[in-house]
Amino acid sequence: MAEQQLYNAGNLSCQTIADSCDVLDEMIYPEYQDTLYADDTTWILTSAFIIFTMQSGFAMLEIGVSTPGNEVNVMLKNVCDLLFGTIAFFFFGYGIAYGEPSNGFMGMGDFVPSTNFDDPISSALFYGQFIFQLSFAMTSATIVSGATAMRIRFSVYCLYAFYSVLVYAFVAHWVWADNGWLAVRGVHDFAGGGPVHLLGGFNSLIAVLFLGPRKGRFDGTRPESVFAESSPTNQLLGLLILWFAWM
């Protein structure tokens, strides 16, 4: 009991100090208050663009481990992640993940989101958040492109890119929405480890179980040289890009 009271007192003191600093900032630097919104949006968009950079990292890594002749197919799959994923997230995904009204399972509003363009501050903040959340949805979708490289038709993958964002939206709501059924039970996510990476990994596992191995990979009907990796250099560059963007 005493430890809990001390903990609560410490939180109250920290909040009081933070509130006091905000008041002092407004008194001393009133001319800078409007620019804080710009700083917030700039920071969020910068983070989103860095996450989008992971698309390039995934593409280079996948090209490096694939056999020669599959480069265009792999690159176009990563482009389709962005194209079809953005369409799905704009029309359905954002509303399912963060729309209002909502319950613990999903959001039920704010499909095809828009804002009041007469208020540039709220518009900038909203679309900055939208692009930031979109970047996570794209990362979750593109993980599967590496797992299914060289063994899935391009048209089928385009359908997956659209559908996977809808699945991601439900999981994002469960973990990141204030009333998500996992969030209210104290689940905390770190760097997208759950809705992005864990979900992408499970989607990849399901995909490879359905597709099976590449033809001739393990039955001896084709020589191992056919499956030689095309470019260790691209593998390393892709690794470094992913490493940088994740950090």
PDB file of C-alpha atoms in Angstrom:
ATOM      1  CA  MET A   1       0.000   0.000   0.000  1.00  0.00           C
ATOM      2  CA  ALA A   2       2.771   2.418   0.922  1.00  0.00           C
ATOM      3  CA  GLU A   3       4.614   1.692  -2.319  1.00  0.00           C
ATOM      4  CA  GLN A   4       1.469   2.334  -4.341  1.00  0.00           C
ATOM      5  CA  GLN A   5       0.843   5.646  -2.570  1.00  0.00           C
ATOM      6  CA  LEU A   6       4.458   6.677  -3.209  1.00  0.00           C
ATOM      7  CA  TYR A   7       4.110   5.694  -6.860  1.00  0.00           C
ATOM      8  CA  ASN A   8       0.897   7.722  -7.242  1.00  0.00           C
ATOM      9  CA  ALA A   9       2.463  10.705  -5.522  1.00  0.00           C
ATOM     10  CA  GLY A  10       5.441  10.558  -7.843  1.00  0.00           C
ATOM     11  CA  ASN A  11       3.194  10.468 -10.914  1.00  0.00           C
ATOM     12  CA  LEU A  12       1.192  13.424  -9.612  1.00  0.00           C
ATOM     13  CA  SER A  13       4.360  15.417  -9.006  1.00  0.00           C
ATOM     14  CA  CYS A  14       5.677  14.693 -12.503  1.00  0.00           C
ATOM     15  CA  GLN A  15       2.365  15.690 -14.069  1.00  0.00           C
ATOM     16  CA  THR A  16       2.278  18.899 -12.022  1.00  0.00           C
ATOM     17  CA  ILE A  17       5.781  19.824 -13.143  1.00  0.00           C
ATOM     18  CA  ALA A  18       4.915  19.066 -16.776  1.00  0.00           C
ATOM     19  CA  ASP A  19       1.757  21.209 -16.598  1.00  0.00           C
ATOM     20  CA  SER A  20       3.732  24.041 -15.031  1.00  0.00           C
ATOM     21  CA  CYS A  21       6.311  23.903 -17.814  1.00  0.00           C
ATOM     22  CA  ASP A  22       3.553  24.091 -20.431  1.00  0.00           C
ATOM     23  CA  VAL A  23       2.079  27.154 -18.733  1.00  0.00           C
ATOM     24  CA  LEU A  24       5.485  28.838 -18.563  1.00  0.00           C
ATOM     25  CA  ASP A  25       6.116  28.119 -22.238  1.00  0.00           C
ATOM     26  CA  GLU A  26       2.821  29.770 -23.158  1.00  0.00           C
ATOM     27  CA  MET A  27       3.636  32.814 -20.980  1.00  0.00           C
ATOM     28  CA  ILE A  28       7.236  33.260 -22.105  1.00  0.00           C
ATOM     29  CA  TYR A  29       7.023  32.118 -25.734  1.00  0.00           C
ATOM     30  CA  PRO A  30       3.450  32.755 -26.872  1.00  0.00           C
ATOM     31  CA  GLU A  31       4.566  33.418 -30.441  1.00  0.00           C
ATOM     32  CA  TYR A  32       5.891  29.859 -30.761  1.00  0.00           C
ATOM     33  CA  GLN A  33       2.740  28.007 -29.734  1.00  0.00           C
ATOM     34  CA  ASP A  34       1.346  27.667 -33.257  1.00  0.00           C
ATOM     35  CA  THR A  35       4.627  26.227 -34.508  1.00  0.00           C
ATOM     36  CA  LEU A  36       4.391  23.328 -32.043  1.00  0.00           C
ATOM     37  CA  TYR A  37       1.736  21.735 -34.247  1.00  0.00           C
ATOM     38  CA  ALA A  38       4.076  21.989 -37.210  1.00  0.00           C
ATOM     39  CA  ASP A  39       6.861  20.391 -35.164  1.00  0.00           C
ATOM     40  CA  ASP A  40       4.593  17.520 -34.131  1.00  0.00           C
ATOM     41  CA  THR A  41       3.463  16.869 -37.698  1.00  0.00           C
ATOM     42  CA  THR A  42       6.998  17.116 -39.067  1.00  0.00           C
ATOM     43  CA  TRP A  43       8.238  14.577 -36.540  1.00  0.00           C
ATOM     44  CA  ILE A  44       5.385  12.154 -37.268  1.00  0.00           C
ATOM     45  CA  LEU A  45       5.821  12.437 -41.037  1.00  0.00           C
ATOM     46  CA  THR A  46       9.587  12.001 -40.775  1.00  0.00           C
ATOM     47  CA  SER A  47       9.045   8.815 -38.781  1.00  0.00           C
ATOM     48  CA  ALA A  48       6.501   7.616 -41.357  1.00  0.00           C
ATOM     49  CA  PHE A  49       8.872   8.239 -44.277  1.00  0.00           C
ATOM     50  CA  ILE A  50      11.637   6.326 -42.509  1.00  0.00           C
ATOM     51  CA  ILE A  51       9.250   3.392 -42.022  1.00  0.00           C
ATOM     52  CA  PHE A  52       8.304   3.580 -45.705  1.00  0.00           C
ATOM     53  CA  THR A  53      12.024   3.232 -46.434  1.00  0.00           C
ATOM     54  CA  MET A  54      11.700  -0.340 -45.178  1.00  0.00           C
ATOM     55  CA  GLN A  55       9.895  -1.128 -48.452  1.00  0.00           C
ATOM     56  CA  SER A  56      13.187  -0.539 -50.256  1.00  0.00           C
ATOM     57  CA  GLY A  57      15.027  -2.667 -47.713  1.00  0.00           C
ATOM     58  CA  PHE A  58      12.596  -5.540 -48.082  1.00  0.00           C
ATOM     59  CA  ALA A  59      12.794  -5.337 -51.876  1.00  0.00           C
ATOM     60  CA  MET A  60      16.604  -5.403 -51.975  1.00  0.00           C
ATOM     61  CA  LEU A  61      16.811  -8.220 -49.441  1.00  0.00           C
ATOM     62  CA  GLU A  62      14.260 -10.295 -51.349  1.00  0.00           C
ATOM     63  CA  ILE A  63      16.025  -9.691 -54.663  1.00  0.00           C
ATOM     64  CA  GLY A  64      19.317 -10.757 -53.110  1.00  0.00           C
ATOM     65  CA  VAL A  65      18.015 -14.114 -51.846  1.00  0.00           C
ATOM     66  CA  SER A  66      15.933 -14.890 -54.951  1.00  0.00           C
ATOM     67  CA  THR A  67      17.309 -16.529 -58.067  1.00  0.00           C
ATOM     68  CA  PRO A  68      18.305 -14.400 -61.081  1.00  0.00           C
ATOM     69  CA  GLY A  69      15.380 -13.444 -63.284  1.00  0.00           C
ATOM     70  CA  ASN A  70      12.937 -12.657 -60.477  1.00  0.00           C
ATOM     71  CA  GLU A  71      14.034  -9.093 -59.791  1.00  0.00           C
ATOM     72  CA  VAL A  72      11.175  -7.337 -61.608  1.00  0.00           C
ATOM     73  CA  ASN A  73       8.559  -9.595 -60.046  1.00  0.00           C
ATOM     74  CA  VAL A  74       9.852  -8.929 -56.530  1.00  0.00           C
ATOM     75  CA  MET A  75      10.070  -5.171 -57.046  1.00  0.00           C
ATOM     76  CA  LEU A  76       6.544  -4.958 -58.458  1.00  0.00           C
ATOM     77  CA  LYS A  77       5.183  -6.907 -55.505  1.00  0.00           C
ATOM     78  CA  ASN A  78       6.596  -4.292 -53.153  1.00  0.00           C
ATOM     79  CA  VAL A  79       5.052  -1.550 -55.286  1.00  0.00           C
ATOM     80  CA  CYS A  80       1.687  -3.352 -55.118  1.00  0.00           C
ATOM     81  CA  ASP A  81       1.953  -3.488 -51.330  1.00  0.00           C
ATOM     82  CA  LEU A  82       1.974   0.297 -51.334  1.00  0.00           C
ATOM     83  CA  LEU A  83      -0.607   0.749 -54.097  1.00  0.00           C
ATOM     84  CA  PHE A  84      -3.311  -1.736 -53.108  1.00  0.00           C
ATOM     85  CA  GLY A  85      -2.542  -1.435 -49.406  1.00  0.00           C
ATOM     86  CA  THR A  86      -3.101   2.328 -49.479  1.00  0.00           C
ATOM     87  CA  ILE A  87      -6.443   1.880 -51.242  1.00  0.00           C
ATOM     88  CA  ALA A  88      -7.551  -0.722 -48.699  1.00  0.00           C
ATOM     89  CA  PHE A  89      -6.394   1.349 -45.717  1.00  0.00           C
ATOM     90  CA  PHE A  90      -8.052   4.539 -46.963  1.00  0.00           C
ATOM     91  CA  PHE A  91     -11.436   2.999 -47.744  1.00  0.00           C
ATOM     92  CA  PHE A  92     -11.651   0.391 -44.980  1.00  0.00           C
ATOM     93  CA  GLY A  93      -8.540  -0.115 -42.864  1.00  0.00           C
ATOM     94  CA  TYR A  94      -8.365   3.201 -41.035  1.00  0.00           C
ATOM     95  CA  GLY A  95     -12.036   3.022 -40.065  1.00  0.00           C
ATOM     96  CA  ILE A  96     -11.652  -0.529 -38.752  1.00  0.00           C
ATOM     97  CA  ALA A  97      -8.493   0.313 -36.791  1.00  0.00           C
ATOM     98  CA  TYR A  98      -9.238   3.773 -35.406  1.00  0.00           C
ATOM     99  CA  GLY A  99     -12.742   4.763 -36.491  1.00  0.00           C
ATOM    100  CA  GLU A 100     -15.441   6.023 -34.140  1.00  0.00           C
ATOM    101  CA  PRO A 101     -17.803   4.743 -32.883  1.00  0.00           C
ATOM    102  CA  SER A 102     -16.003   1.550 -31.947  1.00  0.00           C
ATOM    103  CA  ASN A 103     -16.033  -1.429 -29.639  1.00  0.00           C
ATOM    104  CA  GLY A 104     -13.321  -3.735 -28.370  1.00  0.00           C
ATOM    105  CA  PHE A 105     -13.243  -5.682 -31.633  1.00  0.00           C
ATOM    106  CA  MET A 106     -13.240  -3.007 -34.363  1.00  0.00           C
ATOM    107  CA  GLY A 107     -13.968   0.567 -35.331  1.00  0.00           C
ATOM    108  CA  MET A 108     -17.222   1.223 -37.130  1.00  0.00           C
ATOM    109  CA  GLY A 109     -16.819   4.721 -38.527  1.00  0.00           C
ATOM    110  CA  ASP A 110     -14.465   7.167 -40.262  1.00  0.00           C
ATOM    111  CA  PHE A 111     -14.265   5.081 -43.435  1.00  0.00           C
ATOM    112  CA  VAL A 112     -12.821   7.167 -46.292  1.00  0.00           C
ATOM    113  CA  PRO A 113     -11.517   9.624 -43.683  1.00  0.00           C
ATOM    114  CA  SER A 114     -11.572  13.359 -44.267  1.00  0.00           C
ATOM    115  CA  THR A 115     -11.140  16.499 -42.212  1.00  0.00           C
ATOM    116  CA  ASN A 116     -12.030  20.168 -42.164  1.00  0.00           C
ATOM    117  CA  PHE A 117      -9.714  21.770 -44.695  1.00  0.00           C
ATOM    118  CA  ASP A 118     -10.652  25.207 -43.375  1.00  0.00           C
ATOM    119  CA  ASP A 119      -8.609  24.328 -40.289  1.00  0.00           C
ATOM    120  CA  PRO A 120      -5.056  23.701 -41.530  1.00  0.00           C
ATOM    121  CA  ILE A 121      -3.750  22.682 -38.102  1.00  0.00           C
ATOM    122  CA  SER A 122      -6.248  19.867 -37.531  1.00  0.00           C
ATOM    123  CA  SER A 123      -5.924  18.758 -41.164  1.00  0.00           C
ATOM    124  CA  ALA A 124      -2.143  18.534 -40.916  1.00  0.00           C
ATOM    125  CA  LEU A 125      -2.259  16.640 -37.635  1.00  0.00           C
ATOM    126  CA  PHE A 126      -4.875  14.198 -38.914  1.00  0.00           C
ATOM    127  CA  TYR A 127      -3.222  13.371 -42.231  1.00  0.00           C
ATOM    128  CA  GLY A 128       0.159  13.146 -40.560  1.00  0.00           C
ATOM    129  CA  GLN A 129      -1.263  10.497 -38.234  1.00  0.00           C
ATOM    130  CA  PHE A 130      -2.977   8.761 -41.168  1.00  0.00           C
ATOM    131  CA  ILE A 131       0.252   8.457 -43.165  1.00  0.00           C
ATOM    132  CA  PHE A 132       2.102   7.280 -40.044  1.00  0.00           C
ATOM    133  CA  GLN A 133      -0.433   4.493 -39.431  1.00  0.00           C
ATOM    134  CA  LEU A 134      -0.417   3.619 -43.146  1.00  0.00           C
ATOM    135  CA  SER A 135       3.330   3.012 -43.028  1.00  0.00           C
ATOM    136  CA  PHE A 136       2.849   0.313 -40.384  1.00  0.00           C
ATOM    137  CA  ALA A 137       0.115  -1.353 -42.422  1.00  0.00           C
ATOM    138  CA  MET A 138       2.404  -1.487 -45.461  1.00  0.00           C
ATOM    139  CA  THR A 139       5.246  -3.003 -43.459  1.00  0.00           C
ATOM    140  CA  SER A 140       3.012  -5.764 -42.133  1.00  0.00           C
ATOM    141  CA  ALA A 141       1.822  -6.598 -45.655  1.00  0.00           C
ATOM    142  CA  THR A 142       5.213  -6.659 -47.349  1.00  0.00           C
ATOM    143  CA  ILE A 143       6.712  -9.226 -44.966  1.00  0.00           C
ATOM    144  CA  VAL A 144       4.794 -11.919 -46.853  1.00  0.00           C
ATOM    145  CA  SER A 145       6.292 -10.928 -50.213  1.00  0.00           C
ATOM    146  CA  GLY A 146       9.657 -12.298 -49.099  1.00  0.00           C
ATOM    147  CA  ALA A 147       8.189 -15.537 -47.782  1.00  0.00           C
ATOM    148  CA  THR A 148       6.333 -16.180 -51.047  1.00  0.00           C
ATOM    149  CA  ALA A 149       9.019 -15.016 -53.475  1.00  0.00           C
ATOM    150  CA  MET A 150       9.238 -17.095 -56.656  1.00  0.00           C
ATOM    151  CA  ARG A 151       6.131 -19.152 -55.905  1.00  0.00           C
ATOM    152  CA  ILE A 152       3.004 -17.027 -56.165  1.00  0.00           C
ATOM    153  CA  ARG A 153       1.323 -15.432 -59.155  1.00  0.00           C
ATOM    154  CA  PHE A 154       1.531 -11.683 -59.388  1.00  0.00           C
ATOM    155  CA  SER A 155      -2.261 -11.237 -59.711  1.00  0.00           C
ATOM    156  CA  VAL A 156      -2.862 -13.372 -56.615  1.00  0.00           C
ATOM    157  CA  TYR A 157      -0.355 -11.336 -54.641  1.00  0.00           C
ATOM    158  CA  CYS A 158      -2.151  -8.124 -55.616  1.00  0.00           C
ATOM    159  CA  LEU A 159      -5.335  -9.521 -54.057  1.00  0.00           C
ATOM    160  CA  TYR A 160      -3.386 -10.477 -50.951  1.00  0.00           C
ATOM    161  CA  ALA A 161      -1.900  -6.965 -50.637  1.00  0.00           C
ATOM    162  CA  PHE A 162      -5.426  -5.550 -50.442  1.00  0.00           C
ATOM    163  CA  TYR A 163      -6.821  -8.206 -48.134  1.00  0.00           C
ATOM    164  CA  SER A 164      -3.888  -8.298 -45.702  1.00  0.00           C
ATOM    165  CA  VAL A 165      -4.338  -4.632 -44.762  1.00  0.00           C
ATOM    166  CA  LEU A 166      -7.905  -5.385 -43.699  1.00  0.00           C
ATOM    167  CA  VAL A 167      -6.653  -8.171 -41.426  1.00  0.00           C
ATOM    168  CA  TYR A 168      -3.971  -5.850 -40.039  1.00  0.00           C
ATOM    169  CA  ALA A 169      -6.572  -3.193 -39.244  1.00  0.00           C
ATOM    170  CA  PHE A 170      -8.406  -5.499 -36.844  1.00  0.00           C
ATOM    171  CA  VAL A 171      -5.231  -6.427 -34.979  1.00  0.00           C
ATOM    172  CA  ALA A 172      -4.108  -2.783 -34.843  1.00  0.00           C
ATOM    173  CA  HIS A 173      -7.436  -1.873 -33.244  1.00  0.00           C
ATOM    174  CA  TRP A 174      -7.130  -4.639 -30.656  1.00  0.00           C
ATOM    175  CA  VAL A 175      -3.684  -3.445 -29.547  1.00  0.00           C
ATOM    176  CA  TRP A 176      -3.469   0.289 -30.265  1.00  0.00           C
ATOM    177  CA  ALA A 177      -7.012   1.648 -29.976  1.00  0.00           C
ATOM    178  CA  ASP A 178      -7.899   2.925 -26.509  1.00  0.00           C
ATOM    179  CA  ASN A 179     -10.783   0.468 -26.165  1.00  0.00           C
ATOM    180  CA  GLY A 180      -9.221  -2.482 -28.035  1.00  0.00           C
ATOM    181  CA  TRP A 181      -9.865  -5.755 -26.208  1.00  0.00           C
ATOM    182  CA  LEU A 182      -6.133  -6.413 -25.821  1.00  0.00           C
ATOM    183  CA  ALA A 183      -5.288  -2.808 -24.921  1.00  0.00           C
ATOM    184  CA  VAL A 184      -7.780  -2.698 -22.048  1.00  0.00           C
ATOM    185  CA  ARG A 185      -6.181  -5.879 -20.673  1.00  0.00           C
ATOM    186  CA  GLY A 186      -2.803  -4.200 -20.404  1.00  0.00           C
ATOM    187  CA  VAL A 187      -1.141  -5.422 -23.597  1.00  0.00           C
ATOM    188  CA  HIS A 188       1.725  -3.136 -24.616  1.00  0.00           C
ATOM    189  CA  ASP A 189       3.347  -3.310 -28.043  1.00  0.00           C
ATOM    190  CA  PHE A 190       6.974  -2.420 -28.746  1.00  0.00           C
ATOM    191  CA  ALA A 191       7.916  -1.033 -32.152  1.00  0.00           C
ATOM    192  CA  GLY A 192       5.114  -2.857 -33.934  1.00  0.00           C
ATOM    193  CA  GLY A 193       6.264  -6.263 -32.719  1.00  0.00           C
ATOM    194  CA  GLY A 194       2.678  -7.522 -32.456  1.00  0.00           C
ATOM    195  CA  PRO A 195       0.381  -5.972 -35.089  1.00  0.00           C
ATOM    196  CA  VAL A 196       3.182  -5.636 -37.655  1.00  0.00           C
ATOM    197  CA  HIS A 197       5.916  -8.243 -37.291  1.00  0.00           C
ATOM    198  CA  LEU A 198       4.101 -11.037 -35.475  1.00  0.00           C
ATOM    199  CA  LEU A 199       1.063 -10.724 -37.730  1.00  0.00           C
ATOM    200  CA  GLY A 200       3.248 -10.602 -40.843  1.00  0.00           C
ATOM    201  CA  GLY A 201       5.107 -13.680 -39.658  1.00  0.00           C
ATOM    202  CA  PHE A 202       1.899 -15.647 -39.101  1.00  0.00           C
ATOM    203  CA  ASN A 203       0.575 -14.560 -42.502  1.00  0.00           C
ATOM    204  CA  SER A 204       3.833 -15.741 -44.058  1.00  0.00           C
ATOM    205  CA  LEU A 205       3.610 -19.106 -42.289  1.00  0.00           C
ATOM    206  CA  ILE A 206       0.061 -19.643 -43.530  1.00  0.00           C
ATOM    207  CA  ALA A 207       1.097 -18.677 -47.067  1.00  0.00           C
ATOM    208  CA  VAL A 208       4.056 -21.070 -47.271  1.00  0.00           C
ATOM    209  CA  LEU A 209       2.001 -23.928 -45.803  1.00  0.00           C
ATOM    210  CA  PHE A 210      -0.566 -23.431 -48.558  1.00  0.00           C
ATOM    211  CA  LEU A 211       1.946 -22.900 -51.368  1.00  0.00           C
ATOM    212  CA  GLY A 212       4.529 -25.502 -50.428  1.00  0.00           C
ATOM    213  CA  PRO A 213       8.182 -25.392 -51.551  1.00  0.00           C
ATOM    214  CA  ARG A 214       9.365 -24.145 -54.921  1.00  0.00           C
ATOM    215  CA  LYS A 215       9.110 -26.732 -57.689  1.00  0.00           C
ATOM    216  CA  GLY A 216      12.140 -28.979 -57.686  1.00  0.00           C
ATOM    217  CA  ARG A 217      13.616 -27.443 -54.522  1.00  0.00           C
ATOM    218  CA  PHE A 218      13.677 -30.602 -52.407  1.00  0.00           C
ATOM    219  CA  ASP A 219      12.616 -33.486 -54.666  1.00  0.00           C
ATOM    220  CA  GLY A 220      15.856 -33.620 -56.678  1.00  0.00           C
ATOM    221  CA  THR A 221      14.236 -32.857 -60.033  1.00  0.00           C
ATOM    222  CA  ARG A 222      16.219 -29.652 -60.451  1.00  0.00           C
ATOM    223  CA  PRO A 223      19.894 -29.015 -59.573  1.00  0.00           C
ATOM    224  CA  GLU A 224      20.709 -26.881 -56.531  1.00  0.00           C
ATOM    225  CA  SER A 225      22.506 -24.381 -58.742  1.00  0.00           C
ATOM    226  CA  VAL A 226      19.132 -23.300 -60.130  1.00  0.00           C
ATOM    227  CA  PHE A 227      18.242 -21.928 -56.702  1.00  0.00           C
ATOM    228  CA  ALA A 228      21.491 -20.032 -56.138  1.00  0.00           C
ATOM    229  CA  GLU A 229      21.109 -16.601 -54.547  1.00  0.00           C
ATOM    230  CA  SER A 230      21.436 -13.787 -57.032  1.00  0.00           C
ATOM    231  CA  SER A 231      23.180 -11.030 -55.069  1.00  0.00           C
ATOM    232  CA  PRO A 232      24.801 -11.061 -51.602  1.00  0.00           C
ATOM    233  CA  THR A 233      25.407  -7.336 -52.094  1.00  0.00           C
ATOM    234  CA  ASN A 234      21.685  -6.618 -52.300  1.00  0.00           C
ATOM    235  CA  GLN A 235      21.133  -8.794 -49.257  1.00  0.00           C
ATOM    236  CA  LEU A 236      23.567  -6.716 -47.218  1.00  0.00           C
ATOM    237  CA  LEU A 237      22.221  -3.372 -48.451  1.00  0.00           C
ATOM    238  CA  GLY A 238      18.648  -4.501 -47.736  1.00  0.00           C
ATOM    239  CA  LEU A 239      19.670  -5.596 -44.244  1.00  0.00           C
ATOM    240  CA  LEU A 240      21.282  -2.234 -43.488  1.00  0.00           C
ATOM    241  CA  ILE A 241      18.255  -0.284 -44.761  1.00  0.00           C
ATOM    242  CA  LEU A 242      15.872  -2.374 -42.663  1.00  0.00           C
ATOM    243  CA  TRP A 243      18.147  -2.032 -39.645  1.00  0.00           C
ATOM    244  CA  PHE A 244      18.307   1.744 -39.985  1.00  0.00           C
ATOM    245  CA  ALA A 245      14.556   2.153 -40.548  1.00  0.00           C
ATOM    246  CA  TRP A 246      13.608  -0.097 -37.640  1.00  0.00           C
ATOM    247  CA  MET A 247      15.845   1.794 -35.208  1.00  0.00           C
TER     248      MET A 247
END
